[in-house]
Tab-separated table of C-alpha atoms in Angstrom:
chain	number	residue	atom	x	y	z
A	1	UNK	CA	13.208	25.707	-44.090
A	2	UNK	CA	15.112	22.712	-42.665
A	3	UNK	CA	15.862	24.316	-39.396
A	4	UNK	CA	12.400	25.705	-38.698
A	5	UNK	CA	11.191	21.796	-39.083
A	6	UNK	CA	13.987	20.705	-36.748
A	7	UNK	CA	12.997	23.069	-33.674
A	8	UNK	CA	9.780	22.621	-34.307
A	9	UNK	CA	10.089	18.931	-34.078
A	10	UNK	CA	12.438	19.481	-30.931
A	11	UNK	CA	9.538	21.888	-29.476
A	12	UNK	CA	6.886	18.412	-30.062
A	13	UNK	CA	9.655	15.789	-28.837
A	14	UNK	CA	10.063	18.663	-25.353
A	15	UNK	CA	6.563	18.779	-25.097
A	16	UNK	CA	6.058	14.802	-24.933
A	17	UNK	CA	8.799	14.457	-22.373
A	18	UNK	CA	7.270	17.567	-20.174
A	19	UNK	CA	3.782	15.299	-20.661
A	20	UNK	CA	5.095	11.900	-19.927
A	21	UNK	CA	6.770	13.080	-16.804
A	22	UNK	CA	4.137	14.695	-15.391
A	23	UNK	CA	1.810	12.046	-15.749
A	24	UNK	CA	3.836	9.531	-14.383
A	25	UNK	CA	4.660	11.806	-11.629
A	26	UNK	CA	0.549	11.590	-10.667
A	27	UNK	CA	0.774	7.536	-10.812
A	28	UNK	CA	3.690	7.268	-8.297
A	29	UNK	CA	2.279	9.804	-5.827
A	30	UNK	CA	-1.151	8.402	-5.481
A	31	UNK	CA	0.516	5.050	-4.844
A	32	UNK	CA	2.547	6.334	-2.205
A	33	UNK	CA	0.043	8.227	0.011
A	34	UNK	CA	-0.252	7.097	3.113
A	35	UNK	CA	-3.385	4.684	4.403
A	36	UNK	CA	-5.689	5.169	7.556
A	37	UNK	CA	-3.851	4.468	11.110
A	38	UNK	CA	-5.804	1.026	11.738
A	39	UNK	CA	-5.843	-0.345	15.228
A	40	UNK	CA	-3.719	-3.599	15.457
A	41	UNK	CA	-4.650	-6.213	17.678
A	42	UNK	CA	-2.062	-9.187	18.204
A	43	UNK	CA	-3.332	-12.896	18.031
A	44	UNK	CA	-3.137	-15.105	21.499
A	45	UNK	CA	-2.137	-17.852	19.682
A	46	UNK	CA	1.204	-16.869	17.278
A	47	UNK	CA	1.449	-13.128	18.695
A	48	UNK	CA	1.322	-11.240	14.991
A	49	UNK	CA	0.047	-8.279	15.136
A	50	UNK	CA	-2.381	-7.470	12.505
A	51	UNK	CA	-5.055	-4.771	11.792
A	52	UNK	CA	-7.964	-5.283	13.767
A	53	UNK	CA	-10.772	-5.585	11.215
A	54	UNK	CA	-8.942	-8.918	9.977
A	55	UNK	CA	-8.505	-10.141	13.384
A	56	UNK	CA	-11.432	-12.708	14.556
A	57	UNK	CA	-12.315	-11.619	18.357
A	58	UNK	CA	-13.226	-14.436	20.781
A	59	UNK	CA	-14.183	-14.489	24.484
A	60	UNK	CA	-10.400	-15.746	24.986
A	61	UNK	CA	-8.753	-12.595	22.619
A	62	UNK	CA	-7.756	-11.957	19.116
A	63	UNK	CA	-6.729	-14.410	16.263
A	64	UNK	CA	-5.492	-14.161	13.315
A	65	UNK	CA	-7.011	-17.011	11.653
A	66	UNK	CA	-10.294	-19.593	12.980
A	67	UNK	CA	-7.496	-22.520	13.266
A	68	UNK	CA	-5.272	-20.262	16.485
A	69	UNK	CA	-9.001	-19.536	17.348
A	70	UNK	CA	-10.036	-23.172	18.192
A	71	UNK	CA	-6.670	-23.496	19.239
A	72	UNK	CA	-6.762	-20.866	21.591
A	73	UNK	CA	-4.512	-18.899	23.730
A	74	UNK	CA	-0.616	-19.727	24.005
A	75	UNK	CA	0.932	-20.548	27.308
A	76	UNK	CA	2.792	-17.275	28.272
A	77	UNK	CA	6.626	-16.949	28.044
């Protein structure tokens, strides 16, 4: 009877570990999914590249913030 309980306990522990590993791998795989490529634009003031969806467009070009849009583009290097 003691050997049967020991084998049963080992099987339960192995099953729990197997389920835990599968659950853990699903979470890390879901987090590592690549995002869709977004078009990038360059701020005309600080020259930082940022996603087009987060940029501010004016008649002078793209900017990363309202402050840079108000300041306008910098002189070319």
